PDB file of N, CA, C and O in Angstrom:
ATOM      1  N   UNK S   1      16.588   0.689  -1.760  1.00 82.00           N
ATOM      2  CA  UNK S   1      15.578   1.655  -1.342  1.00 82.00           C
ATOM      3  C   UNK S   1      15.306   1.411   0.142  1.00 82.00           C
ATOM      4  O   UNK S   1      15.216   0.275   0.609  1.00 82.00           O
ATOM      5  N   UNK S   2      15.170   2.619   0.919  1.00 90.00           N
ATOM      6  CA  UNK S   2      14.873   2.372   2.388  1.00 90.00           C
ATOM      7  C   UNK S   2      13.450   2.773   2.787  1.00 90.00           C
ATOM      8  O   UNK S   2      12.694   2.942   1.831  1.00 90.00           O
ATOM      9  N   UNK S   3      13.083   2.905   3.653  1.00 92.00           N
ATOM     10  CA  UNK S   3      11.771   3.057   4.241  1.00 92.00           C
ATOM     11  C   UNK S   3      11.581   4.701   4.093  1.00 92.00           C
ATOM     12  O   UNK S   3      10.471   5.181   3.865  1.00 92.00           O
ATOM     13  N   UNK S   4      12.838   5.562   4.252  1.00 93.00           N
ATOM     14  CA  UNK S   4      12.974   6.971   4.259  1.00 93.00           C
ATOM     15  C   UNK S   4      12.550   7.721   3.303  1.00 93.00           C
ATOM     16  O   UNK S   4      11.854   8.736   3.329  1.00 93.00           O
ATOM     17  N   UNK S   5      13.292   6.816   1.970  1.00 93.00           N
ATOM     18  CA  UNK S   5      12.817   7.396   0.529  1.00 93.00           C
ATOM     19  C   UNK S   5      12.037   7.110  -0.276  1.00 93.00           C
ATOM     20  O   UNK S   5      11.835   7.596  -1.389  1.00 93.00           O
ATOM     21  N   UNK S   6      11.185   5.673   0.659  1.00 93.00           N
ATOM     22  CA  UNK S   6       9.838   5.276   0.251  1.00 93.00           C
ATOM     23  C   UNK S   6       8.742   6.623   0.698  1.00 93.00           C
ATOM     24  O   UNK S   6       7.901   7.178  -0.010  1.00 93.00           O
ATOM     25  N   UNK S   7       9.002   6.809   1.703  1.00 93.00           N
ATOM     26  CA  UNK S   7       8.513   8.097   2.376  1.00 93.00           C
ATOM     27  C   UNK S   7       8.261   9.641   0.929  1.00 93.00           C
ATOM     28  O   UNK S   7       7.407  10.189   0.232  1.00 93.00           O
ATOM     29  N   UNK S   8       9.789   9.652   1.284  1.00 93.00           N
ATOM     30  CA  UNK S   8       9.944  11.119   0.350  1.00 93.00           C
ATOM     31  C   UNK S   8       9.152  10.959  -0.838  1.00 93.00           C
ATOM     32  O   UNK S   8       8.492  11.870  -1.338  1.00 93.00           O
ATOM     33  N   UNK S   9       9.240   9.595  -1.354  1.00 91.00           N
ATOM     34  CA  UNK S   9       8.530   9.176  -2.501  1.00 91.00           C
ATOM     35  C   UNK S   9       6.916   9.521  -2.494  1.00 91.00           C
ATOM     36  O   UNK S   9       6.297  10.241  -3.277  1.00 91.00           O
ATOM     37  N   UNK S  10       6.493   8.863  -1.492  1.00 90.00           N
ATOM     38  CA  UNK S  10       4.807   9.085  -1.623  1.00 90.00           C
ATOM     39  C   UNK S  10       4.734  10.755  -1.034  1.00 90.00           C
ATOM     40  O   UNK S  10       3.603  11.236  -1.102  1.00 90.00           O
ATOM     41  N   UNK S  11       5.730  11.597  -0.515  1.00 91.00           N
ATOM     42  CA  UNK S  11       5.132  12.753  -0.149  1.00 91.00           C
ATOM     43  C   UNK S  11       5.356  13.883  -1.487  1.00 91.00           C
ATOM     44  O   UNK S  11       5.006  15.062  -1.540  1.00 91.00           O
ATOM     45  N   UNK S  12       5.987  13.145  -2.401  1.00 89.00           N
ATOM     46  CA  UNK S  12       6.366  14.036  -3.571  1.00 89.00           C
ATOM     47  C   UNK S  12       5.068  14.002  -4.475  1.00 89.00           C
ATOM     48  O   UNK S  12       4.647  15.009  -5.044  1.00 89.00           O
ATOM     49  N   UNK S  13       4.300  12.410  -4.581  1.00 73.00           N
ATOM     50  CA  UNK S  13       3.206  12.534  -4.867  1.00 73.00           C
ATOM     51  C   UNK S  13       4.080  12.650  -7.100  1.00 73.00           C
ATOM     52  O   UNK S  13       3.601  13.039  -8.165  1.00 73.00           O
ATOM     53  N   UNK S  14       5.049  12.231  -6.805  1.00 82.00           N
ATOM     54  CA  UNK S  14       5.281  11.856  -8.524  1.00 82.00           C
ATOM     55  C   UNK S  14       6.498  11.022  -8.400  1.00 82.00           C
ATOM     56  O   UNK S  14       7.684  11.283  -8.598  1.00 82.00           O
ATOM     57  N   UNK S  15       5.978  10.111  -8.075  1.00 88.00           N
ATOM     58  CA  UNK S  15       6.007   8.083  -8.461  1.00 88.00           C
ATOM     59  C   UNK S  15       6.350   8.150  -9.914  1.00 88.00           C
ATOM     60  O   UNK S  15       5.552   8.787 -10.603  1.00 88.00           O
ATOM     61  N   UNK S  16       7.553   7.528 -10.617  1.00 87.00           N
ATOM     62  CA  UNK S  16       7.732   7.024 -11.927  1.00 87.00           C
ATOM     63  C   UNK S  16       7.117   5.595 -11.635  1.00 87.00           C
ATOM     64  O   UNK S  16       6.858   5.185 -10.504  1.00 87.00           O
ATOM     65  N   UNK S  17       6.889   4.790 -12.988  1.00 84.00           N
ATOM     66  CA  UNK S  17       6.168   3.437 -12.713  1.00 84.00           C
ATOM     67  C   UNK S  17       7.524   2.219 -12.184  1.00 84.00           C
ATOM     68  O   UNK S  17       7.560   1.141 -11.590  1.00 84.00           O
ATOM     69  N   UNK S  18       8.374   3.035 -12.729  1.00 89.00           N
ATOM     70  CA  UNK S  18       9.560   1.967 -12.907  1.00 89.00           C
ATOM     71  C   UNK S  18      10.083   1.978 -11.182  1.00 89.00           C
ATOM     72  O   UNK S  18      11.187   1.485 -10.947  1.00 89.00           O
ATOM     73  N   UNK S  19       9.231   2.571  -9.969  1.00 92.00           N
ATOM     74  CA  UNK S  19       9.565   3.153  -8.854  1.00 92.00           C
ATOM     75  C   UNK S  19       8.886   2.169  -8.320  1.00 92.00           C
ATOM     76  O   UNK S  19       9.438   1.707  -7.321  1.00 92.00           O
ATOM     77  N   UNK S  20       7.883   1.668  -8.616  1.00 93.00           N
ATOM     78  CA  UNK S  20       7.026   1.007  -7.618  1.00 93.00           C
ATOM     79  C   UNK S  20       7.258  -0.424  -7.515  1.00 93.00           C
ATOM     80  O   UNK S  20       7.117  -0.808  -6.354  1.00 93.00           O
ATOM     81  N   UNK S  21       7.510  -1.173  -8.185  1.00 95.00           N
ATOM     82  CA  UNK S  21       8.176  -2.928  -7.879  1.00 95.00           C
ATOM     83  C   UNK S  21       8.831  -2.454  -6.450  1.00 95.00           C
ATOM     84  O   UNK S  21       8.505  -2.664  -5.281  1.00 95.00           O
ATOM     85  N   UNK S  22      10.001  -1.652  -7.125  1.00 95.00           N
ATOM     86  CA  UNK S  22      11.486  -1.336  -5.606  1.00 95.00           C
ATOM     87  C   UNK S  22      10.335  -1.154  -4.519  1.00 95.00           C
ATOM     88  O   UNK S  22      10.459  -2.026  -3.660  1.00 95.00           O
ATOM     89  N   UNK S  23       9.621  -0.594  -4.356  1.00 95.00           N
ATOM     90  CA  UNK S  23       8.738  -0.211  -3.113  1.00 95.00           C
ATOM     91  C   UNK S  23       7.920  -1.546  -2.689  1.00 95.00           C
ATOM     92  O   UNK S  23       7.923  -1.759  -1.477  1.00 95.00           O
ATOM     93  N   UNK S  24       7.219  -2.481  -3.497  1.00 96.00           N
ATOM     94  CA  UNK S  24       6.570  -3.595  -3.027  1.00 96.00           C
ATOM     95  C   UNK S  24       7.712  -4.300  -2.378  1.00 96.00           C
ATOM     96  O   UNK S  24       7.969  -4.309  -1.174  1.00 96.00           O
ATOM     97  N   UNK S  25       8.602  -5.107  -3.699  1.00 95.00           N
ATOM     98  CA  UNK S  25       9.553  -5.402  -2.947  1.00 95.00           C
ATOM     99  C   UNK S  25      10.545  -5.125  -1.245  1.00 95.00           C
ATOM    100  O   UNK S  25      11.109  -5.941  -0.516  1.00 95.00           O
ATOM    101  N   UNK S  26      10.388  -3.659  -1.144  1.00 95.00           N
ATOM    102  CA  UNK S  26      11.557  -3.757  -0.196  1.00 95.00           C
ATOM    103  C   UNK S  26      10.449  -3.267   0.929  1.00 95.00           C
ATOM    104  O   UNK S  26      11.079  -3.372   1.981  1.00 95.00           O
ATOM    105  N   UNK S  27       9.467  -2.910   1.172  1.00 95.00           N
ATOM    106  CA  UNK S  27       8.566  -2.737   2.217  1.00 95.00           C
ATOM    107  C   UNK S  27       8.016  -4.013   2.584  1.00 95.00           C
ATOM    108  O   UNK S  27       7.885  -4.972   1.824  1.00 95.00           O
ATOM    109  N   UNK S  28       7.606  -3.947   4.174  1.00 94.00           N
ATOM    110  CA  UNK S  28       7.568  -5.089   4.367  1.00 94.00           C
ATOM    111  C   UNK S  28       6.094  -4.663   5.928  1.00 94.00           C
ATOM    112  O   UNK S  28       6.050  -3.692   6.684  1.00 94.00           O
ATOM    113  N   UNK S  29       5.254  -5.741   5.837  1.00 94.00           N
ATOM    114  CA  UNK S  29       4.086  -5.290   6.686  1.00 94.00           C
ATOM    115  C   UNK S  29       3.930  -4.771   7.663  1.00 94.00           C
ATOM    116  O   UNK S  29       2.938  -4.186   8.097  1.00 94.00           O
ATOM    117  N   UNK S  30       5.204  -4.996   8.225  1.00 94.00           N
ATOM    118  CA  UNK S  30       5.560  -4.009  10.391  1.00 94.00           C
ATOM    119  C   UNK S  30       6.049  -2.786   9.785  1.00 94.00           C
ATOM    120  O   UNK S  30       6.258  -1.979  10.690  1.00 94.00           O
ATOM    121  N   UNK S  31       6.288  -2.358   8.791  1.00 95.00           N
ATOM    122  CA  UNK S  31       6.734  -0.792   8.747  1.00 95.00           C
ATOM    123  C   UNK S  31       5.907  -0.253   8.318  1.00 95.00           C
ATOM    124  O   UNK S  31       6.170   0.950   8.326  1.00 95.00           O
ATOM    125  N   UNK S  32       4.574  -0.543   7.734  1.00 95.00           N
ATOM    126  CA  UNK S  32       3.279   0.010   7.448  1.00 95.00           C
ATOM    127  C   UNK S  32       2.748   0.943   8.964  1.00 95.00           C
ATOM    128  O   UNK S  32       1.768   1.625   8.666  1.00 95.00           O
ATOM    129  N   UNK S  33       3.075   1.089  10.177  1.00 95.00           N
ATOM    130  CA  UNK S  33       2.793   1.385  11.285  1.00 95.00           C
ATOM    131  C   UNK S  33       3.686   2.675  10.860  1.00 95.00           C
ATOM    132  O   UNK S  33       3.226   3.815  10.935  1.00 95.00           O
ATOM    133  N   UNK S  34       5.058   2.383  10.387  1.00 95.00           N
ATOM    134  CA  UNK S  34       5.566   4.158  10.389  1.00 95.00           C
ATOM    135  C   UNK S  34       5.187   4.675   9.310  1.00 95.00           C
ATOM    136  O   UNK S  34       6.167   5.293   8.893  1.00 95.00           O
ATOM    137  N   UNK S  35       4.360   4.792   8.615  1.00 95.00           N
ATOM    138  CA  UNK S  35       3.772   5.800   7.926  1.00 95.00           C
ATOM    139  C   UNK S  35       2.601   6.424   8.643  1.00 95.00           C
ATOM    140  O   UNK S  35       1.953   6.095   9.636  1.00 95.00           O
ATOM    141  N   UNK S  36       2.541   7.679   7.603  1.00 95.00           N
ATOM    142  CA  UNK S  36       1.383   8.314   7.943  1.00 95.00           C
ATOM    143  C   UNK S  36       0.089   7.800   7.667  1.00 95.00           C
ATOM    144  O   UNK S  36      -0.135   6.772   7.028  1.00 95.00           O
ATOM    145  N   UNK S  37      -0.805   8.602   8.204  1.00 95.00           N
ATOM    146  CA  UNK S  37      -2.274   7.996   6.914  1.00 95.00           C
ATOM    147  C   UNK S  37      -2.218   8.854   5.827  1.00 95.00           C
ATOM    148  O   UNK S  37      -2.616   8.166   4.887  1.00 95.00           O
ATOM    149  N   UNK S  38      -2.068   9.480   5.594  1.00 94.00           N
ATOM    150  CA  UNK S  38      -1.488   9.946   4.324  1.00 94.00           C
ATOM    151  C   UNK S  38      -0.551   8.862   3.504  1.00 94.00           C
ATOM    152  O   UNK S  38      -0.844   8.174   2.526  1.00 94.00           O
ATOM    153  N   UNK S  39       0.134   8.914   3.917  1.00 94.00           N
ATOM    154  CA  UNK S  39       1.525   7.736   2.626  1.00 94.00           C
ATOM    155  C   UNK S  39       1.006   7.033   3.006  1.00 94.00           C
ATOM    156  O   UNK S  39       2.040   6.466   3.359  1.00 94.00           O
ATOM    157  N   UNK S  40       0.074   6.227   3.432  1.00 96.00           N
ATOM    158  CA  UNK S  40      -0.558   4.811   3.948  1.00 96.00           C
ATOM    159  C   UNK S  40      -1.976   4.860   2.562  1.00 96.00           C
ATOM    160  O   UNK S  40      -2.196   3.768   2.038  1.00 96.00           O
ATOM    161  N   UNK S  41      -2.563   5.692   2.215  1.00 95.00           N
ATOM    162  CA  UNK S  41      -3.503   6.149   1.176  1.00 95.00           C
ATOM    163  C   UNK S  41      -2.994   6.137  -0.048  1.00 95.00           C
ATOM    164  O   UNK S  41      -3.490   5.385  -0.886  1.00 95.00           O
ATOM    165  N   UNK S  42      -1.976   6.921  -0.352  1.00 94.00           N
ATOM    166  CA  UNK S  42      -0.917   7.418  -1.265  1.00 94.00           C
ATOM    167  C   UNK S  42      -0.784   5.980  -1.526  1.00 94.00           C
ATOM    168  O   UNK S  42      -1.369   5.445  -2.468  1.00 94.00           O
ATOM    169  N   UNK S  43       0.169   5.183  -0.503  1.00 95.00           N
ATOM    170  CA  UNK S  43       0.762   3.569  -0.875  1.00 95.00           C
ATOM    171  C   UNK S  43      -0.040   2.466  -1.244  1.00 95.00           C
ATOM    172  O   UNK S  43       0.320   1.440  -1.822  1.00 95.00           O
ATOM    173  N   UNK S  44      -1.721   2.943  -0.652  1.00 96.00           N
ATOM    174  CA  UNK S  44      -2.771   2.102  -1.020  1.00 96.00           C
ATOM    175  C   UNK S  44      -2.960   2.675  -2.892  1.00 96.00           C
ATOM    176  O   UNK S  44      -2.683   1.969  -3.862  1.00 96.00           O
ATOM    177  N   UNK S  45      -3.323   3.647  -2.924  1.00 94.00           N
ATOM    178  CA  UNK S  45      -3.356   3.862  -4.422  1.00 94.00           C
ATOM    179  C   UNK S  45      -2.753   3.789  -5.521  1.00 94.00           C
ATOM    180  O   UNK S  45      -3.220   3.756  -6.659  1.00 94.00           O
ATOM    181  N   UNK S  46      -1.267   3.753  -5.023  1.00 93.00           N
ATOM    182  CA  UNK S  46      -0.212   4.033  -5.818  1.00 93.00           C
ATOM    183  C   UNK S  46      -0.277   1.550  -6.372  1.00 93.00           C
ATOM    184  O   UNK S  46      -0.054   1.005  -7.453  1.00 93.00           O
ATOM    185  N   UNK S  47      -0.565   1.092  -5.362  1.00 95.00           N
ATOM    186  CA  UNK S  47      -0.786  -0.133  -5.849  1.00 95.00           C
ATOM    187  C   UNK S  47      -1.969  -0.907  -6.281  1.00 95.00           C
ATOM    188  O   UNK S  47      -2.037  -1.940  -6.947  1.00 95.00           O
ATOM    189  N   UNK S  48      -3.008  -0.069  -5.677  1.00 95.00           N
ATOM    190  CA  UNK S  48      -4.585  -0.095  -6.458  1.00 95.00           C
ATOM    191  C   UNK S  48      -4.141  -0.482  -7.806  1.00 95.00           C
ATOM    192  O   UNK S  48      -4.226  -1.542  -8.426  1.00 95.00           O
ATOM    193  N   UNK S  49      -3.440   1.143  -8.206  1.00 93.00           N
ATOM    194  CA  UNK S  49      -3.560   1.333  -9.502  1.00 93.00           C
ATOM    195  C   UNK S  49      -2.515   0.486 -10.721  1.00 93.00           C
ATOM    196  O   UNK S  49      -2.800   0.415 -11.917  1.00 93.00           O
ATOM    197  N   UNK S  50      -1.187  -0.149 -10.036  1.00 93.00           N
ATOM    198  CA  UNK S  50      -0.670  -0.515 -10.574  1.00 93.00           C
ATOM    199  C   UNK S  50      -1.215  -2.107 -10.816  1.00 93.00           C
ATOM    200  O   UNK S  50      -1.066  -2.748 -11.857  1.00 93.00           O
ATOM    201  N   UNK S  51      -1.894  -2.579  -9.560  1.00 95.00           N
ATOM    202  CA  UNK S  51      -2.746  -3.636  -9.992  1.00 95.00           C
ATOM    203  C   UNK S  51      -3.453  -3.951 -11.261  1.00 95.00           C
ATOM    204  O   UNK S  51      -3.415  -4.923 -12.015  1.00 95.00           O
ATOM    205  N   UNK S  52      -4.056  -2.924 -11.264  1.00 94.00           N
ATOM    206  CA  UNK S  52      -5.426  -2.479 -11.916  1.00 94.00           C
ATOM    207  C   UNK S  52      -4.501  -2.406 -13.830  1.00 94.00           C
ATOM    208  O   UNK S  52      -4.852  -3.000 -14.850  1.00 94.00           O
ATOM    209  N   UNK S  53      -3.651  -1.723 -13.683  1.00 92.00           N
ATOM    210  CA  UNK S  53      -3.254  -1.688 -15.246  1.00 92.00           C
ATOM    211  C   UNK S  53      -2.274  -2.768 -15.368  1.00 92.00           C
ATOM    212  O   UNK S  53      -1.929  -2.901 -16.542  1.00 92.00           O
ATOM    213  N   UNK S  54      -1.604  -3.732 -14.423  1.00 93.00           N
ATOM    214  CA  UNK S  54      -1.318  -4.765 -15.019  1.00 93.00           C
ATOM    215  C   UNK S  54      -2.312  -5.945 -15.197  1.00 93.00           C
ATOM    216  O   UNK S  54      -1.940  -7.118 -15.182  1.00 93.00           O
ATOM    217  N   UNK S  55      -3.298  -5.648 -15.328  1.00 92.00           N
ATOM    218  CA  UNK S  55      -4.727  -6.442 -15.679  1.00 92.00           C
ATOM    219  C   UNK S  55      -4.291  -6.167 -16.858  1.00 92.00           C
ATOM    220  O   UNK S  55      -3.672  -7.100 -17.369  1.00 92.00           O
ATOM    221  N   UNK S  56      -4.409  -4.951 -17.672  1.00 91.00           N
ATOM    222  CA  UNK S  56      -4.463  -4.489 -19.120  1.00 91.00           C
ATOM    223  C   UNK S  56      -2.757  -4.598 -19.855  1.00 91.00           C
ATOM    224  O   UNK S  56      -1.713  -3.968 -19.682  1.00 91.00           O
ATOM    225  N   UNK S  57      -3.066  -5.443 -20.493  1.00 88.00           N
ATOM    226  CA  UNK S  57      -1.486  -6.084 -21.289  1.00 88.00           C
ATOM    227  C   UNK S  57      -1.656  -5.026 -21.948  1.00 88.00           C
ATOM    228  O   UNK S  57      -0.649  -5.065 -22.655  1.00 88.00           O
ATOM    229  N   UNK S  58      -2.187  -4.113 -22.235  1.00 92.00           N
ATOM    230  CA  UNK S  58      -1.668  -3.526 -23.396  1.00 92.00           C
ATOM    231  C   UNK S  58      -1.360  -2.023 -22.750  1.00 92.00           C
ATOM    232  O   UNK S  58      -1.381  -1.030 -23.477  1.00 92.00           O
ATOM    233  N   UNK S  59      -1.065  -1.933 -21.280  1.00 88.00           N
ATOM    234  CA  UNK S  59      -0.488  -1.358 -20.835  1.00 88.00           C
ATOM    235  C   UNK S  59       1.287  -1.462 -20.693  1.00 88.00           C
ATOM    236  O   UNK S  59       2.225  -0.670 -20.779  1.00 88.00           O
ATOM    237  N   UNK S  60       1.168  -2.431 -20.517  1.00 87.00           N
ATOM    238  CA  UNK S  60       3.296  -2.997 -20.155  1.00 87.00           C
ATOM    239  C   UNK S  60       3.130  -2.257 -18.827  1.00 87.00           C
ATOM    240  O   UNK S  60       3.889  -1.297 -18.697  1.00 87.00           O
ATOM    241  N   UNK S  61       2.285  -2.507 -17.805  1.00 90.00           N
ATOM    242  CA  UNK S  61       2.451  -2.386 -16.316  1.00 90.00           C
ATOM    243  C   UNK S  61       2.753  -3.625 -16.260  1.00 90.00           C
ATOM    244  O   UNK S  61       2.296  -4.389 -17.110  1.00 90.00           O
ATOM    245  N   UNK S  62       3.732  -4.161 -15.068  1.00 91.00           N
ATOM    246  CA  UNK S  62       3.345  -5.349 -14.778  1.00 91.00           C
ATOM    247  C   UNK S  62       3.839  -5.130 -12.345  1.00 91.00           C
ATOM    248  O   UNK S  62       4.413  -4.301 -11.639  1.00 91.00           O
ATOM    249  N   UNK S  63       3.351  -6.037 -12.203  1.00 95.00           N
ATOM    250  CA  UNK S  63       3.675  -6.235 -10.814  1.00 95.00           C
ATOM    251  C   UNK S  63       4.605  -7.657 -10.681  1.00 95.00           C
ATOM    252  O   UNK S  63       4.323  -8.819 -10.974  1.00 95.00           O
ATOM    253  N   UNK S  64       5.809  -7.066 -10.124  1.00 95.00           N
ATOM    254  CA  UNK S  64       7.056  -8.190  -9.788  1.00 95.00           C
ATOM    255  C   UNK S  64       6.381  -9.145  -8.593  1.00 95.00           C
ATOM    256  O   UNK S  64       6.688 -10.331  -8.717  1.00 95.00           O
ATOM    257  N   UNK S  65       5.767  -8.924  -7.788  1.00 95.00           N
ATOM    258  CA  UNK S  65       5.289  -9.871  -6.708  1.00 95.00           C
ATOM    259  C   UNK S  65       3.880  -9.066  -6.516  1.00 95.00           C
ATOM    260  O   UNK S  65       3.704  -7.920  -6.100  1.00 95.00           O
ATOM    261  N   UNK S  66       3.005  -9.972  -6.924  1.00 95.00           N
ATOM    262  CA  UNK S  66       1.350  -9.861  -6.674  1.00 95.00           C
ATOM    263  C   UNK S  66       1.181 -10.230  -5.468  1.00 95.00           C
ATOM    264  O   UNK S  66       0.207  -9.599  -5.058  1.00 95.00           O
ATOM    265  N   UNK S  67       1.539 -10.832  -4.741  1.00 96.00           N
ATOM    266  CA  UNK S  67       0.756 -11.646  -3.995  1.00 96.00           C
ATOM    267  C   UNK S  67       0.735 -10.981  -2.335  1.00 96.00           C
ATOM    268  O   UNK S  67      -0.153 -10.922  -1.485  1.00 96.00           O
ATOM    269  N   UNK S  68       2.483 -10.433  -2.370  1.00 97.00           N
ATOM    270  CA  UNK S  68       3.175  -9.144  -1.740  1.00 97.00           C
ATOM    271  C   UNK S  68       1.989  -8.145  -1.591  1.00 97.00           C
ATOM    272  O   UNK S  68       1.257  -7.856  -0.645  1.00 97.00           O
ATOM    273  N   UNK S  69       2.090  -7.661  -3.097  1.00 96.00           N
ATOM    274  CA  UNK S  69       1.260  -6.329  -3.313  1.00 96.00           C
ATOM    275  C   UNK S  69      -0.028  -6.496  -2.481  1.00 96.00           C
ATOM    276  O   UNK S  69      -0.297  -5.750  -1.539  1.00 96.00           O
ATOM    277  N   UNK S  70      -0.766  -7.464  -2.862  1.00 96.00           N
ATOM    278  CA  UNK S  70      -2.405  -7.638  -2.184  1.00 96.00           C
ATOM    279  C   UNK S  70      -2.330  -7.597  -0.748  1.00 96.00           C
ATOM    280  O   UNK S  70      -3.080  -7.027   0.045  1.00 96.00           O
ATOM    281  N   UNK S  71      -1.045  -8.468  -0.491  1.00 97.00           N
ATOM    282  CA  UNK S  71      -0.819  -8.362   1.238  1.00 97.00           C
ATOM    283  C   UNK S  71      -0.466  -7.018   1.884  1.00 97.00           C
ATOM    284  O   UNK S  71      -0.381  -6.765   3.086  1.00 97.00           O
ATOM    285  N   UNK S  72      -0.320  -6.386   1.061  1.00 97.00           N
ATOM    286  CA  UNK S  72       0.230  -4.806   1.434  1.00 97.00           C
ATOM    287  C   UNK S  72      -1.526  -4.276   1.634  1.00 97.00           C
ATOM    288  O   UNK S  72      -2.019  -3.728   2.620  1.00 97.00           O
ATOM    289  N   UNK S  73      -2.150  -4.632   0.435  1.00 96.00           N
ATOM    290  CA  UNK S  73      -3.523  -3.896   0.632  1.00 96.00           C
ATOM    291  C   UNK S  73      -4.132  -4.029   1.713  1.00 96.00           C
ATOM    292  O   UNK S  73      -4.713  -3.137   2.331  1.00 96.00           O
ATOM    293  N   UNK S  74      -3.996  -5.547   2.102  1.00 96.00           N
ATOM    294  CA  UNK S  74      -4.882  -5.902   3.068  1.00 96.00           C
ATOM    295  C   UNK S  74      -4.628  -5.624   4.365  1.00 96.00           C
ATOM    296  O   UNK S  74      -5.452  -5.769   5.268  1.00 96.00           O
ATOM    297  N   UNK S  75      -2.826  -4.981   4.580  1.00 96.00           N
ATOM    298  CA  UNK S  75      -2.614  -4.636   5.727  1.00 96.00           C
ATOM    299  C   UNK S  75      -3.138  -3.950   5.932  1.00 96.00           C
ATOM    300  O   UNK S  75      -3.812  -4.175   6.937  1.00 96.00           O
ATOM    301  N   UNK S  76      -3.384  -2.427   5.225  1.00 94.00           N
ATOM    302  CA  UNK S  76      -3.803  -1.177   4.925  1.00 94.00           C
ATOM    303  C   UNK S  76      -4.921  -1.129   5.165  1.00 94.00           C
ATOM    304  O   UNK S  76      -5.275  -0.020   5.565  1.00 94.00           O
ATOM    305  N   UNK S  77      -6.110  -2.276   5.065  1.00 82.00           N
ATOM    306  CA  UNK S  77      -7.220  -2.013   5.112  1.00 82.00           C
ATOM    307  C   UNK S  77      -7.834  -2.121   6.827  1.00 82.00           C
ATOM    308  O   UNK S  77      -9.013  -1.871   7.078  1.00 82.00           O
TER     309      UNK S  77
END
């Protein structure tokens, strides 16, 4: 996955779940500058939320690298 079709991804605005690990994983905190504020919102929510339901096991969300993810939030913020 590249930064391009991380893009296309948040502007399509329909994310499968099985989409978002590839995106923590392969994004990385200096390319948070080429997004918009838009896909910068989008990318904040889209991991809010996946946070948020891998709290709940009885979802089967889970997050491949947490620790990534939070650092993504906090860039964002």
């Amino acid at each position: 996955m590249n930064l391009s079709k991380i893009k296309s991804l948040l502007a399509s605005e329909n994310i499968s779940a099985n989409q978002v690990n590839p995106i923590i994983d392969y994004i990385e905190i200096q390319q948070l500058g080429e997004l918009t504020a838009l896909e910068k919102g989008d990318l904040r929510e889209l991991i809010n939320n996946m946070l948020l339901l891998s709290q709940d096991k009885s979802s089967g969300a889970y997050v491949n690298n947490p620790d990534k993810a939070e650092s993504i939030l906090e860039a964002l913020d």
